[in-house]
Amino acid sequence: MKKRWNTLAAACLLSASMLLYPVQASADAVVESEDTSYDRYIAFGEDLTAAEKEMVLEAFGITEDDLSDYKVIEITNEQEHEYLGDYISSSVIGTRALSSVMVVKTEEDSGVGVTTHNINYCTSGMYCNALVTAGLTDAQVTVAGPFNISGTSALVGAMKAYESMTGEEISESTMDTATDELVTTADLGDSIGDQEQAAELIAAVKQKVFSDGLTSSSDIRDAVDASANALGISLSEEDVDSIVDMMEKVAQEDIDVDAITEQAKEIYDKLSEAGIDFSEVDTSGLLEKVGDFFAGIFEAIADFFTGLFG
């Protein structure tokens, strides 16, 4: 009876949310040193007015006086156009740099956590995916605007802040790839009508690409199809093509595979903690309770994640 209840509960959980990973990872244990400026970084949009900057500081949960504890840099509108111009029209990027980012270094193996304030286009999951591609590890990231903005330009600030944190330059190629990933994921979210699911799908595809060492377009396409089926997401051919094109670039980057795996593994752990053993789940009894559709989704997810982590 307990097994049947756990199975049904998991199916209901999946049909209700289909969340792949929580972007609020355990990245909350701040690393302290004698000079905290090496642990805390802020990238402000250069064109913020004094009043707008106050709004951003409030979203960050700090005051002007607290800025002495942070290394502060500014991102220009010129930089936004430089990195985003190939993927977003100039009219969308605009003429003012407003997106701002706070990056706080956290304990080793704590993961990447992202929160957003006044960002209406890019989700936390999208930032998390792109920042892992850019090489970010073990940090709490807060993205904020003074009012509702798309937030696409904030990725530039986050990458520049991380460069300051590590003292290592992020290559132009890596910045381009991470930007491509963010924009492609946002466009995919528009296409399928769900920004969070788009971020979840990209995380799953990326994990399969790197865990299996996929580089060819045909193999990556298969990974996209498998991931979409596992998560119950219907994609158009145009959607698939754009993901494959973007993921071919991502596959060429030297990315921390452990960080990627951790993103995809969160759903496996979440359901395992709920008492679900993917290797032993019997989905046959679900048919009469939740119907062919949800039972099929659960079975696909069980097969998919057992293959990755079982």
XYZ file of C-alpha atoms in Angstrom:
310
model
C 0.000 0.000 0.000
C 2.822 2.381 0.916
C 4.577 1.730 -2.383
C 1.408 2.375 -4.376
C 0.806 5.639 -2.471
C 4.382 6.809 -3.001
C 4.146 5.994 -6.687
C 0.878 7.867 -7.089
C 2.148 10.797 -5.040
C 5.228 11.054 -7.227
C 3.132 10.981 -10.382
C 0.928 13.754 -9.021
C 4.020 15.760 -8.066
C 5.425 15.405 -11.550
C 2.187 16.287 -13.288
C 1.769 19.350 -11.081
C 5.222 20.862 -11.374
C 7.683 18.839 -13.473
C 10.539 20.636 -11.702
C 13.969 19.361 -12.662
C 16.034 21.114 -10.022
C 15.621 23.849 -7.446
C 17.802 26.792 -8.359
C 18.049 27.672 -4.694
C 20.759 25.148 -4.042
C 22.679 24.925 -0.796
C 24.682 28.000 -1.770
C 24.055 29.891 1.432
C 27.181 29.281 3.474
C 29.232 32.378 2.703
C 32.989 31.983 2.719
C 34.499 34.546 5.037
C 38.049 35.860 4.870
C 39.885 38.751 6.514
C 39.039 40.882 3.479
C 35.408 40.200 2.560
C 35.777 42.151 -0.701
C 37.315 39.001 -2.143
C 34.152 37.070 -1.371
C 31.423 39.500 -2.431
C 31.004 41.217 -5.773
C 28.458 43.528 -7.317
C 28.114 44.541 -10.956
C 25.856 47.573 -11.314
C 24.348 48.718 -14.588
C 26.274 51.896 -15.365
C 23.175 53.886 -16.285
C 21.257 53.472 -13.025
C 20.113 56.765 -11.540
C 20.716 57.349 -7.833
C 17.101 56.467 -7.063
C 17.236 53.328 -9.226
C 20.462 52.242 -7.553
C 18.741 52.520 -4.178
C 16.001 50.195 -5.450
C 18.593 47.669 -6.578
C 20.416 47.843 -3.243
C 17.129 47.203 -1.474
C 16.578 44.147 -3.659
C 20.069 42.948 -2.730
C 19.204 43.444 0.941
C 22.072 45.844 1.604
C 22.664 49.585 1.977
C 25.084 52.044 0.422
C 27.237 51.763 3.541
C 27.536 47.998 3.022
C 29.222 48.467 -0.363
C 32.603 48.752 1.344
C 32.339 44.986 1.929
C 31.957 44.319 -1.802
C 34.140 44.696 -4.844
C 32.013 46.840 -7.148
C 32.236 47.037 -10.933
C 29.977 48.577 -13.568
C 28.604 47.133 -16.785
C 28.115 49.460 -19.720
C 25.451 49.417 -22.372
C 28.264 49.057 -24.901
C 29.301 45.783 -23.256
C 25.697 44.582 -23.295
C 25.498 45.180 -27.044
C 28.912 43.558 -27.537
C 27.923 40.255 -25.939
C 24.195 40.159 -26.704
C 24.110 41.805 -30.122
C 24.369 38.547 -32.060
C 21.309 37.103 -30.303
C 19.008 39.978 -29.348
C 17.983 42.992 -31.411
C 19.479 46.335 -30.448
C 16.027 47.725 -29.687
C 15.487 45.026 -27.073
C 18.903 45.575 -25.464
C 18.133 49.272 -25.303
C 20.350 52.237 -24.572
C 20.722 52.015 -20.775
C 22.558 49.411 -18.696
C 20.192 48.684 -15.788
C 20.554 44.996 -14.871
C 22.649 44.489 -11.748
C 24.089 41.376 -10.146
C 25.446 40.423 -6.740
C 27.719 37.363 -6.564
C 28.697 35.981 -3.164
C 31.277 33.223 -2.912
C 30.127 30.192 -0.916
C 31.608 27.003 0.504
C 33.208 24.456 -1.807
C 30.669 22.032 -3.289
C 27.772 24.209 -2.091
C 26.538 24.700 -5.651
C 25.105 27.682 -7.487
C 21.980 29.420 -6.209
C 20.180 32.166 -8.132
C 17.406 34.538 -7.076
C 15.840 37.316 -9.136
C 14.046 40.592 -8.390
C 12.120 42.602 -11.000
C 13.251 40.241 -13.791
C 10.336 39.322 -16.031
C 11.902 37.281 -18.842
C 14.870 35.241 -17.649
C 14.204 32.747 -14.872
C 16.536 31.696 -12.080
C 17.009 28.351 -13.801
C 18.080 30.023 -17.038
C 20.748 32.037 -15.241
C 21.891 28.960 -13.347
C 22.304 26.941 -16.559
C 24.192 29.680 -18.376
C 26.443 30.509 -15.430
C 27.456 26.879 -14.992
C 28.362 26.874 -18.684
C 30.437 30.015 -18.067
C 32.319 28.176 -15.319
C 30.607 29.515 -12.206
C 30.790 27.238 -9.156
C 29.939 27.651 -5.486
C 28.204 31.023 -5.407
C 24.952 32.713 -4.498
C 23.827 35.018 -7.302
C 21.171 37.716 -7.024
C 19.940 39.430 -10.190
C 17.946 42.637 -9.784
C 16.469 45.488 -11.738
C 15.094 48.790 -10.394
C 11.768 47.877 -12.027
C 10.545 45.086 -14.283
C 13.106 44.408 -17.015
C 13.923 41.374 -19.160
C 17.209 40.679 -17.383
C 19.081 39.287 -20.386
C 21.908 41.766 -19.887
C 22.453 40.633 -16.294
C 24.371 37.595 -17.516
C 27.152 39.914 -18.686
C 27.405 41.431 -15.214
C 27.413 38.023 -13.518
C 30.229 36.751 -15.729
C 32.284 39.903 -15.241
C 31.778 39.725 -11.473
C 32.899 36.103 -11.498
C 36.015 37.070 -13.426
C 36.842 39.507 -10.644
C 36.162 36.853 -8.024
C 38.438 34.207 -9.539
C 41.015 36.431 -11.194
C 40.594 34.295 -14.312
C 39.308 35.728 -17.552
C 36.307 34.031 -19.112
C 37.106 33.524 -22.790
C 35.140 35.306 -25.490
C 34.045 31.896 -26.769
C 32.688 30.853 -23.371
C 30.897 34.171 -22.879
C 29.334 33.823 -26.312
C 28.248 30.250 -25.611
C 26.705 31.111 -22.241
C 24.873 34.072 -23.783
C 23.612 31.896 -26.632
C 22.348 29.381 -24.066
C 20.469 32.000 -22.046
C 18.773 33.522 -25.092
C 17.988 30.143 -26.685
C 16.424 28.947 -23.428
C 14.364 32.127 -23.112
C 13.154 31.763 -26.709
C 12.334 28.108 -26.046
C 10.309 29.133 -23.013
C 8.267 31.438 -25.226
C 7.779 28.653 -27.755
C 6.562 25.999 -25.315
C 4.792 28.477 -23.048
C 6.762 27.678 -19.896
C 10.065 29.352 -19.027
C 10.810 27.038 -16.101
C 10.297 23.885 -18.155
C 12.574 25.306 -20.818
C 15.356 25.734 -18.248
C 14.717 22.227 -16.910
C 14.949 20.721 -20.381
C 18.230 22.470 -21.180
C 19.729 21.262 -17.890
C 18.724 17.677 -18.673
C 20.065 17.827 -22.230
C 23.338 19.316 -21.051
C 23.779 16.559 -18.478
C 23.248 13.857 -21.097
C 25.591 15.569 -23.550
C 28.429 15.737 -21.042
C 27.862 12.459 -19.214
C 27.855 10.607 -22.541
C 30.492 12.755 -24.256
C 28.179 13.675 -27.137
C 29.512 15.977 -29.834
C 27.759 15.093 -33.107
C 24.531 16.830 -34.041
C 22.706 13.506 -34.481
C 23.678 12.271 -31.013
C 22.761 15.599 -29.436
C 19.435 15.534 -31.272
C 18.746 12.117 -29.774
C 19.591 13.527 -26.338
C 17.158 16.399 -26.885
C 14.390 13.991 -27.902
C 15.064 11.693 -24.944
C 15.110 14.575 -22.470
C 11.942 16.145 -23.883
C 10.127 12.806 -23.758
C 11.263 12.194 -20.188
C 9.969 15.569 -19.075
C 6.759 15.414 -21.097
C 7.648 18.428 -23.260
C 6.498 18.686 -26.869
C 8.996 20.394 -29.177
C 8.704 21.653 -32.728
C 11.424 20.878 -35.252
C 12.513 24.500 -35.011
C 12.820 24.140 -31.231
C 14.943 21.019 -31.596
C 17.173 22.609 -34.223
C 17.882 25.655 -32.059
C 18.705 23.512 -29.007
C 21.011 21.262 -31.048
C 22.828 24.246 -32.587
C 23.331 25.827 -29.181
C 24.307 22.575 -27.468
C 26.943 21.813 -30.114
C 28.697 24.979 -28.945
C 28.229 24.105 -25.274
C 29.726 20.639 -25.880
C 32.996 22.256 -26.958
C 33.420 24.133 -23.673
C 35.533 22.933 -20.766
C 32.750 22.791 -18.198
C 32.683 21.354 -14.682
C 30.764 18.142 -15.363
C 30.035 17.657 -11.665
C 28.194 20.990 -11.563
C 26.097 19.996 -14.570
C 25.300 16.596 -13.135
C 24.231 18.172 -9.846
C 21.612 20.237 -11.656
C 19.994 17.235 -13.327
C 20.381 15.017 -10.275
C 18.203 17.234 -8.089
C 14.931 15.764 -9.385
C 16.267 12.247 -8.886
C 17.208 13.055 -5.287
C 13.930 14.861 -4.622
C 11.824 11.889 -5.649
C 14.158 9.414 -3.976
C 13.741 11.334 -0.704
C 9.976 11.001 -1.212
C 10.439 7.224 -1.084
C 10.651 6.519 -4.791
C 13.197 4.004 -6.052
C 13.285 4.464 -9.815
C 14.781 1.016 -10.336
C 11.855 -0.673 -8.603
C 8.860 1.503 -9.483
C 6.044 -0.426 -11.129
C 4.045 1.919 -13.330
C 1.520 -0.643 -14.527
C -0.898 0.130 -11.688
C -0.916 3.810 -12.534
C -2.953 3.360 -15.695
C -6.327 3.022 -13.994
C -5.515 5.730 -11.438
C -3.987 8.552 -13.461
C -4.485 7.512 -17.070
C -2.153 6.581 -19.901
C -0.706 10.055 -20.301
C 0.642 10.627 -16.784
C 1.634 7.004 -16.341
C 3.609 7.227 -19.574
C 5.328 10.410 -18.410
C 6.302 8.838 -15.109
C 7.632 5.715 -16.815
C 9.684 7.801 -19.241
C 11.154 9.836 -16.400
C 11.931 6.695 -14.423
C 13.764 5.173 -17.396
C 15.575 8.412 -18.191
C 16.904 9.172 -14.743
C 17.672 5.555 -13.909
C 19.889 5.586 -16.991
C 21.691 8.691 -15.730
C 22.076 7.888 -12.067
C 20.838 4.366 -11.420
